[in-house]
Amino acid sequence: MDVFFYAVPGLIIAMAALMAVRIVRRSAELRRAWNSGLTAEARCLRSYTTTSGGGGDTSVSTTLHHVYEFRTSGGRAVRFDESNGPSTVVEGDLVTVHYAAERPEKATAHAPSPVKAAAGTVGVLVLLGVVAAVCVGFMVTFHTAVSEDPFAGMP
């Protein structure tokens, strides 16, 4: 039964670590695209929304996505999907995209904003760190309580 009090916080820590890795990767992709200096004119092929939540009493979260297509400086056609774009961009609009030559499929239509992106990344990483620290604190507290009273975890 005690393993439950270690496994659940351990799983939460693992999920927080995976989210942190994903966020850092996306931040690096954005930075690489913005710093490459390569831009192209892209056409918005489609926009759509995805929703999450809404079960029981939880709120619904809606995310706006855009599908863009552009040609690299080498003439290669690239299509990519990006979330959290501006709601003013609709199907058929032309936008400027930033991309890195080695990974044009990781392009972005977001305007360069490295300070805002870095602040957002740091903020989320701090939040995930707090979640992990609370889980570790819970496990240490539980371990201390159980080791002081060997019958604490018994029914």
Tab-separated table of N, CA and C in Angstrom:
chain	number	residue	atom	x	y	z
A	1	MET	N	0.823	-1.197	0.000
A	1	MET	CA	0.000	0.000	0.000
A	1	MET	C	0.865	1.259	0.000
A	2	ASP	N	2.011	1.191	0.669
A	2	ASP	CA	2.884	2.361	0.737
A	2	ASP	C	3.405	2.767	-0.630
A	3	VAL	N	3.539	1.795	-1.528
A	3	VAL	CA	4.080	2.103	-2.847
A	3	VAL	C	3.194	3.115	-3.580
A	4	PHE	N	1.917	3.108	-3.280
A	4	PHE	CA	0.981	4.064	-3.878
A	4	PHE	C	1.398	5.505	-3.577
A	5	PHE	N	1.899	5.741	-2.360
A	5	PHE	CA	2.283	7.088	-1.947
A	5	PHE	C	3.622	7.538	-2.538
A	6	TYR	N	4.302	6.610	-3.182
A	6	TYR	CA	5.533	6.944	-3.907
A	6	TYR	C	5.291	6.940	-5.423
A	7	ALA	N	4.446	6.018	-5.889
A	7	ALA	CA	4.211	5.866	-7.330
A	7	ALA	C	3.452	7.053	-7.923
A	8	VAL	N	2.403	7.495	-7.249
A	8	VAL	CA	1.600	8.603	-7.795
A	8	VAL	C	2.406	9.898	-7.877
A	9	PRO	N	3.083	10.318	-6.795
A	9	PRO	CA	3.915	11.519	-6.930
A	9	PRO	C	5.054	11.321	-7.936
A	10	GLY	N	5.593	10.100	-7.999
A	10	GLY	CA	6.648	9.819	-8.988
A	10	GLY	C	6.127	9.972	-10.404
A	11	LEU	N	4.908	9.511	-10.643
A	11	LEU	CA	4.288	9.655	-11.960
A	11	LEU	C	4.043	11.127	-12.287
A	12	ILE	N	3.602	11.892	-11.316
A	12	ILE	CA	3.377	13.329	-11.516
A	12	ILE	C	4.701	14.023	-11.843
A	13	ILE	N	5.769	13.648	-11.130
A	13	ILE	CA	7.093	14.229	-11.402
A	13	ILE	C	7.545	13.884	-12.817
A	14	ALA	N	7.331	12.630	-13.228
A	14	ALA	CA	7.716	12.208	-14.585
A	14	ALA	C	6.936	12.987	-15.644
A	15	MET	N	5.645	13.192	-15.422
A	15	MET	CA	4.838	13.958	-16.373
A	15	MET	C	5.296	15.408	-16.430
A	16	ALA	N	5.625	15.988	-15.274
A	16	ALA	CA	6.120	17.369	-15.244
A	16	ALA	C	7.442	17.468	-16.000
A	17	ALA	N	8.311	16.471	-15.840
A	17	ALA	CA	9.596	16.474	-16.551
A	17	ALA	C	9.393	16.360	-18.062
A	18	LEU	N	8.477	15.506	-18.487
A	18	LEU	CA	8.194	15.380	-19.924
A	18	LEU	C	7.625	16.680	-20.492
A	19	MET	N	6.747	17.323	-19.738
A	19	MET	CA	6.200	18.606	-20.190
A	19	MET	C	7.302	19.650	-20.286
A	20	ALA	N	8.217	19.641	-19.323
A	20	ALA	CA	9.319	20.606	-19.339
A	20	ALA	C	10.200	20.392	-20.570
A	21	VAL	N	10.499	19.146	-20.891
A	21	VAL	CA	11.315	18.848	-22.072
A	21	VAL	C	10.604	19.332	-23.336
A	22	ARG	N	9.317	19.074	-23.422
A	22	ARG	CA	8.540	19.502	-24.599
A	22	ARG	C	8.514	21.024	-24.747
A	23	ILE	N	8.357	21.721	-23.646
A	23	ILE	CA	8.311	23.186	-23.663
A	23	ILE	C	9.665	23.765	-24.053
A	24	VAL	N	10.731	23.200	-23.519
A	24	VAL	CA	12.072	23.681	-23.863
A	24	VAL	C	12.375	23.420	-25.338
A	25	ARG	N	11.960	22.271	-25.853
A	25	ARG	CA	12.170	21.969	-27.286
A	25	ARG	C	11.438	22.966	-28.166
A	26	ARG	N	10.174	23.239	-27.850
A	26	ARG	CA	9.404	24.185	-28.675
A	26	ARG	C	9.997	25.584	-28.589
A	27	SER	N	10.453	25.973	-27.415
A	27	SER	CA	11.097	27.274	-27.261
A	27	SER	C	12.356	27.357	-28.122
A	28	ALA	N	13.132	26.285	-28.142
A	28	ALA	CA	14.343	26.254	-28.969
A	28	ALA	C	13.996	26.301	-30.455
A	29	GLU	N	12.920	25.629	-30.846
A	29	GLU	CA	12.484	25.668	-32.251
A	29	GLU	C	12.102	27.086	-32.656
A	30	LEU	N	11.352	27.764	-31.804
A	30	LEU	CA	10.964	29.143	-32.097
A	30	LEU	C	12.187	30.043	-32.204
A	31	ARG	N	13.087	29.912	-31.247
A	31	ARG	CA	14.301	30.738	-31.244
A	31	ARG	C	15.139	30.475	-32.501
A	32	ARG	N	15.260	29.206	-32.886
A	32	ARG	CA	16.019	28.842	-34.084
A	32	ARG	C	15.385	29.460	-35.340
A	33	ALA	N	14.053	29.384	-35.423
A	33	ALA	CA	13.355	29.940	-36.587
A	33	ALA	C	13.513	31.456	-36.644
A	34	TRP	N	13.349	32.121	-35.509
A	34	TRP	CA	13.468	33.578	-35.477
A	34	TRP	C	14.890	34.036	-35.758
A	35	ASN	N	15.887	33.316	-35.241
A	35	ASN	CA	17.284	33.727	-35.403
A	35	ASN	C	17.878	33.360	-36.760
A	36	SER	N	17.210	32.498	-37.514
A	36	SER	CA	17.760	32.070	-38.804
A	36	SER	C	17.786	33.201	-39.827
A	37	GLY	N	16.851	34.133	-39.695
A	37	GLY	CA	16.761	35.230	-40.648
A	37	GLY	C	16.015	34.854	-41.924
A	38	LEU	N	15.573	33.601	-42.027
A	38	LEU	CA	14.843	33.161	-43.219
A	38	LEU	C	13.353	33.385	-43.016
A	39	THR	N	12.748	34.052	-43.981
A	39	THR	CA	11.308	34.275	-43.942
A	39	THR	C	10.717	33.916	-45.293
A	40	ALA	N	9.436	33.670	-45.293
A	40	ALA	CA	8.721	33.379	-46.530
A	40	ALA	C	7.280	33.836	-46.357
A	41	GLU	N	6.623	34.015	-47.464
A	41	GLU	CA	5.208	34.358	-47.426
A	41	GLU	C	4.422	33.053	-47.467
A	42	ALA	N	3.555	32.865	-46.497
A	42	ALA	CA	2.767	31.641	-46.414
A	42	ALA	C	1.290	31.967	-46.533
A	43	ARG	N	0.557	31.018	-47.043
A	43	ARG	CA	-0.899	31.152	-47.150
A	43	ARG	C	-1.542	30.278	-46.077
A	44	CYS	N	-2.528	30.846	-45.419
A	44	CYS	CA	-3.291	30.077	-44.440
A	44	CYS	C	-4.268	29.201	-45.224
A	45	LEU	N	-4.088	27.892	-45.120
A	45	LEU	CA	-4.946	26.968	-45.854
A	45	LEU	C	-6.237	26.669	-45.113
A	46	ARG	N	-6.117	26.713	-43.791
A	46	ARG	CA	-7.300	26.384	-43.003
A	46	ARG	C	-7.069	26.782	-41.556
A	47	SER	N	-8.138	27.052	-40.847
A	47	SER	CA	-8.047	27.273	-39.410
A	47	SER	C	-9.131	26.425	-38.759
A	48	TYR	N	-8.816	25.935	-37.575
A	48	TYR	CA	-9.764	25.107	-36.842
A	48	TYR	C	-9.484	25.230	-35.350
A	49	THR	N	-10.427	24.783	-34.548
A	49	THR	CA	-10.255	24.836	-33.104
A	49	THR	C	-10.327	23.432	-32.530
A	50	THR	N	-9.638	23.259	-31.411
A	50	THR	CA	-9.758	22.038	-30.631
A	50	THR	C	-10.198	22.443	-29.233
A	51	THR	N	-10.954	21.578	-28.598
A	51	THR	CA	-11.416	21.864	-27.250
A	51	THR	C	-10.962	20.750	-26.316
A	52	SER	N	-10.776	21.121	-25.067
A	52	SER	CA	-10.454	20.136	-24.044
A	52	SER	C	-11.164	20.525	-22.772
A	53	GLY	N	-11.366	19.564	-21.913
A	53	GLY	CA	-12.076	19.820	-20.666
A	53	GLY	C	-13.568	19.710	-20.879
A	54	GLY	N	-14.316	20.265	-19.955
A	54	GLY	CA	-15.761	20.258	-20.073
A	54	GLY	C	-16.432	19.063	-19.426
A	55	GLY	N	-15.637	18.132	-18.895
A	55	GLY	CA	-16.228	16.988	-18.222
A	55	GLY	C	-16.666	17.356	-16.818
A	56	GLY	N	-17.887	17.037	-16.468
A	56	GLY	CA	-18.383	17.382	-15.127
A	56	GLY	C	-18.499	18.883	-14.969
A	57	ASP	N	-17.837	19.404	-13.940
A	57	ASP	CA	-17.897	20.831	-13.651
A	57	ASP	C	-16.660	21.584	-14.120
A	58	THR	N	-15.821	20.975	-14.954
A	58	THR	CA	-14.595	21.642	-15.391
A	58	THR	C	-14.889	22.589	-16.549
A	59	SER	N	-14.030	23.577	-16.694
A	59	SER	CA	-14.223	24.547	-17.768
A	59	SER	C	-13.690	23.990	-19.082
A	60	VAL	N	-14.153	24.550	-20.157
A	60	VAL	CA	-13.734	24.144	-21.494
A	60	VAL	C	-12.647	25.094	-21.973
A	61	SER	N	-11.596	24.538	-22.530
A	61	SER	CA	-10.504	25.327	-23.088
A	61	SER	C	-10.486	25.129	-24.598
A	62	THR	N	-10.436	26.210	-25.343
A	62	THR	CA	-10.430	26.151	-26.802
A	62	THR	C	-9.098	26.676	-27.327
A	63	THR	N	-8.502	25.942	-28.268
A	63	THR	CA	-7.239	26.339	-28.877
A	63	THR	C	-7.457	26.529	-30.372
A	64	LEU	N	-7.007	27.659	-30.888
A	64	LEU	CA	-7.120	27.960	-32.312
A	64	LEU	C	-5.862	27.478	-33.032
A	65	HIS	N	-6.047	26.740	-34.114
A	65	HIS	CA	-4.937	26.232	-34.930
A	65	HIS	C	-5.042	26.809	-36.335
A	66	HIS	N	-3.886	26.959	-36.980
A	66	HIS	CA	-3.835	27.362	-38.385
A	66	HIS	C	-2.933	26.391	-39.135
A	67	VAL	N	-3.307	26.095	-40.361
A	67	VAL	CA	-2.465	25.289	-41.245
A	67	VAL	C	-1.940	26.234	-42.315
A	68	TYR	N	-0.606	26.319	-42.410
A	68	TYR	CA	0.041	27.218	-43.367
A	68	TYR	C	0.833	26.414	-44.391
A	69	GLU	N	1.002	27.014	-45.564
A	69	GLU	CA	1.871	26.416	-46.576
A	69	GLU	C	2.727	27.519	-47.179
A	70	PHE	N	4.029	27.208	-47.362
A	70	PHE	CA	4.945	28.169	-47.961
A	70	PHE	C	6.016	27.431	-48.737
A	71	ARG	N	6.791	28.184	-49.500
A	71	ARG	CA	7.923	27.615	-50.228
A	71	ARG	C	9.205	28.153	-49.634
A	72	THR	N	10.148	27.233	-49.397
A	72	THR	CA	11.442	27.643	-48.862
A	72	THR	C	12.220	28.366	-49.958
A	73	SER	N	13.352	28.937	-49.579
A	73	SER	CA	14.181	29.629	-50.572
A	73	SER	C	14.684	28.661	-51.634
A	74	GLY	N	14.719	27.361	-51.321
A	74	GLY	CA	15.127	26.344	-52.291
A	74	GLY	C	13.981	25.855	-53.153
A	75	GLY	N	12.771	26.344	-52.926
A	75	GLY	CA	11.615	25.970	-53.732
A	75	GLY	C	10.801	24.813	-53.181
A	76	ARG	N	11.174	24.283	-52.048
A	76	ARG	CA	10.444	23.157	-51.457
A	76	ARG	C	9.154	23.653	-50.806
A	77	ALA	N	8.051	22.986	-51.086
A	77	ALA	CA	6.767	23.330	-50.473
A	77	ALA	C	6.699	22.697	-49.087
A	78	VAL	N	6.327	23.509	-48.110
A	78	VAL	CA	6.244	23.042	-46.726
A	78	VAL	C	4.883	23.427	-46.168
A	79	ARG	N	4.259	22.476	-45.502
A	79	ARG	CA	2.976	22.718	-44.845
A	79	ARG	C	3.152	22.419	-43.358
A	80	PHE	N	2.643	23.303	-42.499
A	80	PHE	CA	2.750	23.070	-41.065
A	80	PHE	C	1.521	23.585	-40.345
A	81	ASP	N	1.289	23.014	-39.197
A	81	ASP	CA	0.153	23.346	-38.342
A	81	ASP	C	0.701	24.044	-37.106
A	82	GLU	N	0.113	25.170	-36.747
A	82	GLU	CA	0.572	25.915	-35.575
A	82	GLU	C	-0.619	26.277	-34.702
A	83	SER	N	-0.452	26.119	-33.401
A	83	SER	CA	-1.527	26.450	-32.468
A	83	SER	C	-1.321	27.832	-31.876
A	84	ASN	N	-2.393	28.347	-31.304
A	84	ASN	CA	-2.395	29.643	-30.609
A	84	ASN	C	-2.030	30.815	-31.501
A	85	GLY	N	-2.465	30.767	-32.731
A	85	GLY	CA	-2.237	31.887	-33.637
A	85	GLY	C	-3.289	32.962	-33.448
A	86	PRO	N	-3.118	34.080	-34.149
A	86	PRO	CA	-4.087	35.172	-34.014
A	86	PRO	C	-5.437	34.810	-34.637
A	87	SER	N	-6.499	35.216	-33.977
A	87	SER	CA	-7.842	34.902	-34.479
A	87	SER	C	-8.204	35.744	-35.699
A	88	THR	N	-7.389	36.749	-36.001
A	88	THR	CA	-7.664	37.599	-37.159
A	88	THR	C	-7.206	36.964	-38.470
A	89	VAL	N	-6.390	35.904	-38.398
A	89	VAL	CA	-5.941	35.214	-39.614
A	89	VAL	C	-6.991	34.180	-39.990
A	90	VAL	N	-7.456	34.284	-41.238
A	90	VAL	CA	-8.469	33.360	-41.734
A	90	VAL	C	-7.960	32.678	-42.991
A	91	GLU	N	-8.679	31.669	-43.419
A	91	GLU	CA	-8.308	30.911	-44.599
A	91	GLU	C	-8.100	31.839	-45.805
A	92	GLY	N	-6.960	31.670	-46.476
A	92	GLY	CA	-6.629	32.474	-47.644
A	92	GLY	C	-5.705	33.646	-47.354
A	93	ASP	N	-5.562	34.027	-46.095
A	93	ASP	CA	-4.684	35.149	-45.734
A	93	ASP	C	-3.217	34.802	-45.974
A	94	LEU	N	-2.450	35.826	-46.303
A	94	LEU	CA	-1.001	35.668	-46.442
A	94	LEU	C	-0.331	36.211	-45.195
A	95	VAL	N	0.621	35.442	-44.659
A	95	VAL	CA	1.354	35.837	-43.464
A	95	VAL	C	2.838	35.576	-43.696
A	96	THR	N	3.667	36.244	-42.918
A	96	THR	CA	5.106	36.007	-42.968
A	96	THR	C	5.446	34.923	-41.952
A	97	VAL	N	6.187	33.916	-42.414
A	97	VAL	CA	6.637	32.855	-41.513
A	97	VAL	C	8.151	32.904	-41.399
A	98	HIS	N	8.640	32.485	-40.260
A	98	HIS	CA	10.072	32.398	-39.989
A	98	HIS	C	10.411	30.916	-39.904
A	99	TYR	N	11.521	30.520	-40.525
A	99	TYR	CA	11.886	29.109	-40.491
A	99	TYR	C	13.397	28.952	-40.525
A	100	ALA	N	13.854	27.811	-40.032
A	100	ALA	CA	15.271	27.468	-40.092
A	100	ALA	C	15.480	26.577	-41.309
A	101	ALA	N	16.572	26.774	-42.020
A	101	ALA	CA	16.823	26.038	-43.263
A	101	ALA	C	16.842	24.529	-43.046
A	102	GLU	N	17.382	24.081	-41.914
A	102	GLU	CA	17.504	22.645	-41.677
A	102	GLU	C	16.199	21.982	-41.232
A	103	ARG	N	15.243	22.748	-40.720
A	103	ARG	CA	13.956	22.209	-40.270
A	103	ARG	C	12.808	23.149	-40.640
A	104	PRO	N	12.513	23.330	-41.925
A	104	PRO	CA	11.454	24.275	-42.302
A	104	PRO	C	10.062	23.852	-41.822
A	105	GLU	N	9.867	22.568	-41.544
A	105	GLU	CA	8.561	22.115	-41.050
A	105	GLU	C	8.290	22.574	-39.620
A	106	LYS	N	9.294	23.117	-38.956
A	106	LYS	CA	9.139	23.672	-37.608
A	106	LYS	C	9.029	25.197	-37.670
A	107	ALA	N	8.480	25.699	-38.749
A	107	ALA	CA	8.341	27.141	-38.955
A	107	ALA	C	7.313	27.719	-37.978
A	108	THR	N	7.294	29.029	-37.910
A	108	THR	CA	6.307	29.709	-37.076
A	108	THR	C	5.807	30.966	-37.773
A	109	ALA	N	4.535	31.235	-37.590
A	109	ALA	CA	3.954	32.471	-38.104
A	109	ALA	C	3.870	33.516	-36.993
A	110	HIS	N	4.295	33.145	-35.792
A	110	HIS	CA	4.317	34.107	-34.684
A	110	HIS	C	5.424	35.126	-34.943
A	111	ALA	N	5.116	36.389	-34.706
A	111	ALA	CA	6.114	37.449	-34.865
A	111	ALA	C	7.213	37.259	-33.823
A	112	PRO	N	8.452	37.581	-34.188
A	112	PRO	CA	9.545	37.416	-33.220
A	112	PRO	C	9.281	38.197	-31.933
A	113	SER	N	9.353	37.485	-30.837
A	113	SER	CA	9.152	38.066	-29.515
A	113	SER	C	9.944	37.230	-28.514
A	114	PRO	N	11.283	37.299	-28.611
A	114	PRO	CA	12.098	36.418	-27.775
A	114	PRO	C	11.962	36.657	-26.282
A	115	VAL	N	11.775	37.892	-25.857
A	115	VAL	CA	11.646	38.175	-24.425
A	115	VAL	C	10.343	37.585	-23.886
A	116	LYS	N	9.266	37.787	-24.614
A	116	LYS	CA	7.968	37.245	-24.198
A	116	LYS	C	8.007	35.717	-24.188
A	117	ALA	N	8.612	35.112	-25.207
A	117	ALA	CA	8.712	33.659	-25.272
A	117	ALA	C	9.561	33.113	-24.132
A	118	ALA	N	10.679	33.767	-23.850
A	118	ALA	CA	11.555	33.319	-22.761
A	118	ALA	C	10.847	33.450	-21.414
A	119	ALA	N	10.136	34.542	-21.210
A	119	ALA	CA	9.416	34.741	-19.957
A	119	ALA	C	8.338	33.680	-19.772
A	120	GLY	N	7.626	33.373	-20.832
A	120	GLY	CA	6.604	32.329	-20.764
A	120	GLY	C	7.206	30.968	-20.474
A	121	THR	N	8.323	30.665	-21.127
A	121	THR	CA	8.988	29.386	-20.910
A	121	THR	C	9.487	29.273	-19.473
A	122	VAL	N	10.134	30.313	-18.981
A	122	VAL	CA	10.644	30.302	-17.605
A	122	VAL	C	9.490	30.179	-16.613
A	123	GLY	N	8.414	30.903	-16.859
A	123	GLY	CA	7.261	30.839	-15.959
A	123	GLY	C	6.679	29.438	-15.859
A	124	VAL	N	6.508	28.789	-16.993
A	124	VAL	CA	5.960	27.425	-16.986
A	124	VAL	C	6.946	26.453	-16.337
A	125	LEU	N	8.239	26.621	-16.614
A	125	LEU	CA	9.239	25.743	-15.999
A	125	LEU	C	9.271	25.914	-14.483
A	126	VAL	N	9.121	27.138	-14.011
A	126	VAL	CA	9.061	27.370	-12.557
A	126	VAL	C	7.838	26.680	-11.968
A	127	LEU	N	6.697	26.801	-12.619
A	127	LEU	CA	5.484	26.148	-12.146
A	127	LEU	C	5.669	24.631	-12.092
A	128	LEU	N	6.245	24.056	-13.137
A	128	LEU	CA	6.484	22.613	-13.146
A	128	LEU	C	7.482	22.209	-12.063
A	129	GLY	N	8.465	23.065	-11.811
A	129	GLY	CA	9.419	22.807	-10.743
A	129	GLY	C	8.753	22.813	-9.377
A	130	VAL	N	7.816	23.718	-9.182
A	130	VAL	CA	7.073	23.781	-7.919
A	130	VAL	C	6.235	22.509	-7.752
A	131	VAL	N	5.594	22.072	-8.817
A	131	VAL	CA	4.805	20.831	-8.757
A	131	VAL	C	5.700	19.657	-8.364
A	132	ALA	N	6.867	19.549	-9.001
A	132	ALA	CA	7.798	18.465	-8.687
A	132	ALA	C	8.291	18.575	-7.243
A	133	ALA	N	8.580	19.789	-6.785
A	133	ALA	CA	9.063	19.978	-5.419
A	133	ALA	C	7.991	19.588	-4.393
A	134	VAL	N	6.750	19.924	-4.663
A	134	VAL	CA	5.660	19.539	-3.758
A	134	VAL	C	5.545	18.021	-3.702
A	135	CYS	N	5.681	17.360	-4.842
A	135	CYS	CA	5.619	15.893	-4.870
A	135	CYS	C	6.775	15.278	-4.078
A	136	VAL	N	7.971	15.798	-4.274
A	136	VAL	CA	9.128	15.300	-3.519
A	136	VAL	C	8.920	15.555	-2.029
A	137	GLY	N	8.446	16.724	-1.678
A	137	GLY	CA	8.165	17.037	-0.280
A	137	GLY	C	7.148	16.090	0.321
A	138	PHE	N	6.122	15.770	-0.448
A	138	PHE	CA	5.110	14.814	0.024
A	138	PHE	C	5.738	13.446	0.265
A	139	MET	N	6.562	12.986	-0.676
A	139	MET	CA	7.184	11.669	-0.517
A	139	MET	C	8.130	11.634	0.676
A	140	VAL	N	8.906	12.693	0.870
A	140	VAL	CA	9.824	12.752	2.012
A	140	VAL	C	9.033	12.773	3.318
A	141	THR	N	7.980	13.563	3.379
A	141	THR	CA	7.151	13.633	4.583
A	141	THR	C	6.504	12.287	4.873
A	142	PHE	N	5.991	11.636	3.856
A	142	PHE	CA	5.377	10.327	4.046
A	142	PHE	C	6.413	9.312	4.518
A	143	HIS	N	7.582	9.324	3.890
A	143	HIS	CA	8.641	8.387	4.272
A	143	HIS	C	9.059	8.611	5.729
A	144	THR	N	9.178	9.853	6.117
A	144	THR	CA	9.555	10.177	7.496
A	144	THR	C	8.483	9.702	8.472
A	145	ALA	N	7.218	9.922	8.145
A	145	ALA	CA	6.120	9.507	9.023
A	145	ALA	C	6.067	7.993	9.147
A	146	VAL	N	6.273	7.287	8.063
A	146	VAL	CA	6.207	5.827	8.076
A	146	VAL	C	7.405	5.243	8.821
A	147	SER	N	8.588	5.820	8.634
A	147	SER	CA	9.774	5.277	9.290
A	147	SER	C	9.774	5.567	10.792
A	148	GLU	N	9.078	6.592	11.261
A	148	GLU	CA	8.974	6.866	12.695
A	148	GLU	C	7.990	5.919	13.358
A	149	ASP	N	6.922	5.580	12.659
A	149	ASP	CA	5.918	4.647	13.185
A	149	ASP	C	5.737	3.536	12.169
A	150	PRO	N	6.342	2.376	12.369
A	150	PRO	CA	6.287	1.321	11.365
A	150	PRO	C	4.882	0.809	11.093
A	151	PHE	N	3.926	1.093	11.969
A	151	PHE	CA	2.568	0.620	11.758
A	151	PHE	C	1.650	1.708	11.171
A	152	ALA	N	2.230	2.857	10.784
A	152	ALA	CA	1.424	3.984	10.295
A	152	ALA	C	0.725	3.645	8.991
A	153	GLY	N	1.362	2.872	8.153
A	153	GLY	CA	0.754	2.557	6.854
A	153	GLY	C	-0.127	1.331	6.886
A	154	MET	N	-0.256	0.666	8.024
A	154	MET	CA	-1.047	-0.572	8.122
A	154	MET	C	-2.503	-0.236	8.428
A	155	PRO	N	-3.409	-1.035	7.894
A	155	PRO	CA	-4.829	-0.807	8.209
A	155	PRO	C	-5.188	-1.240	9.604
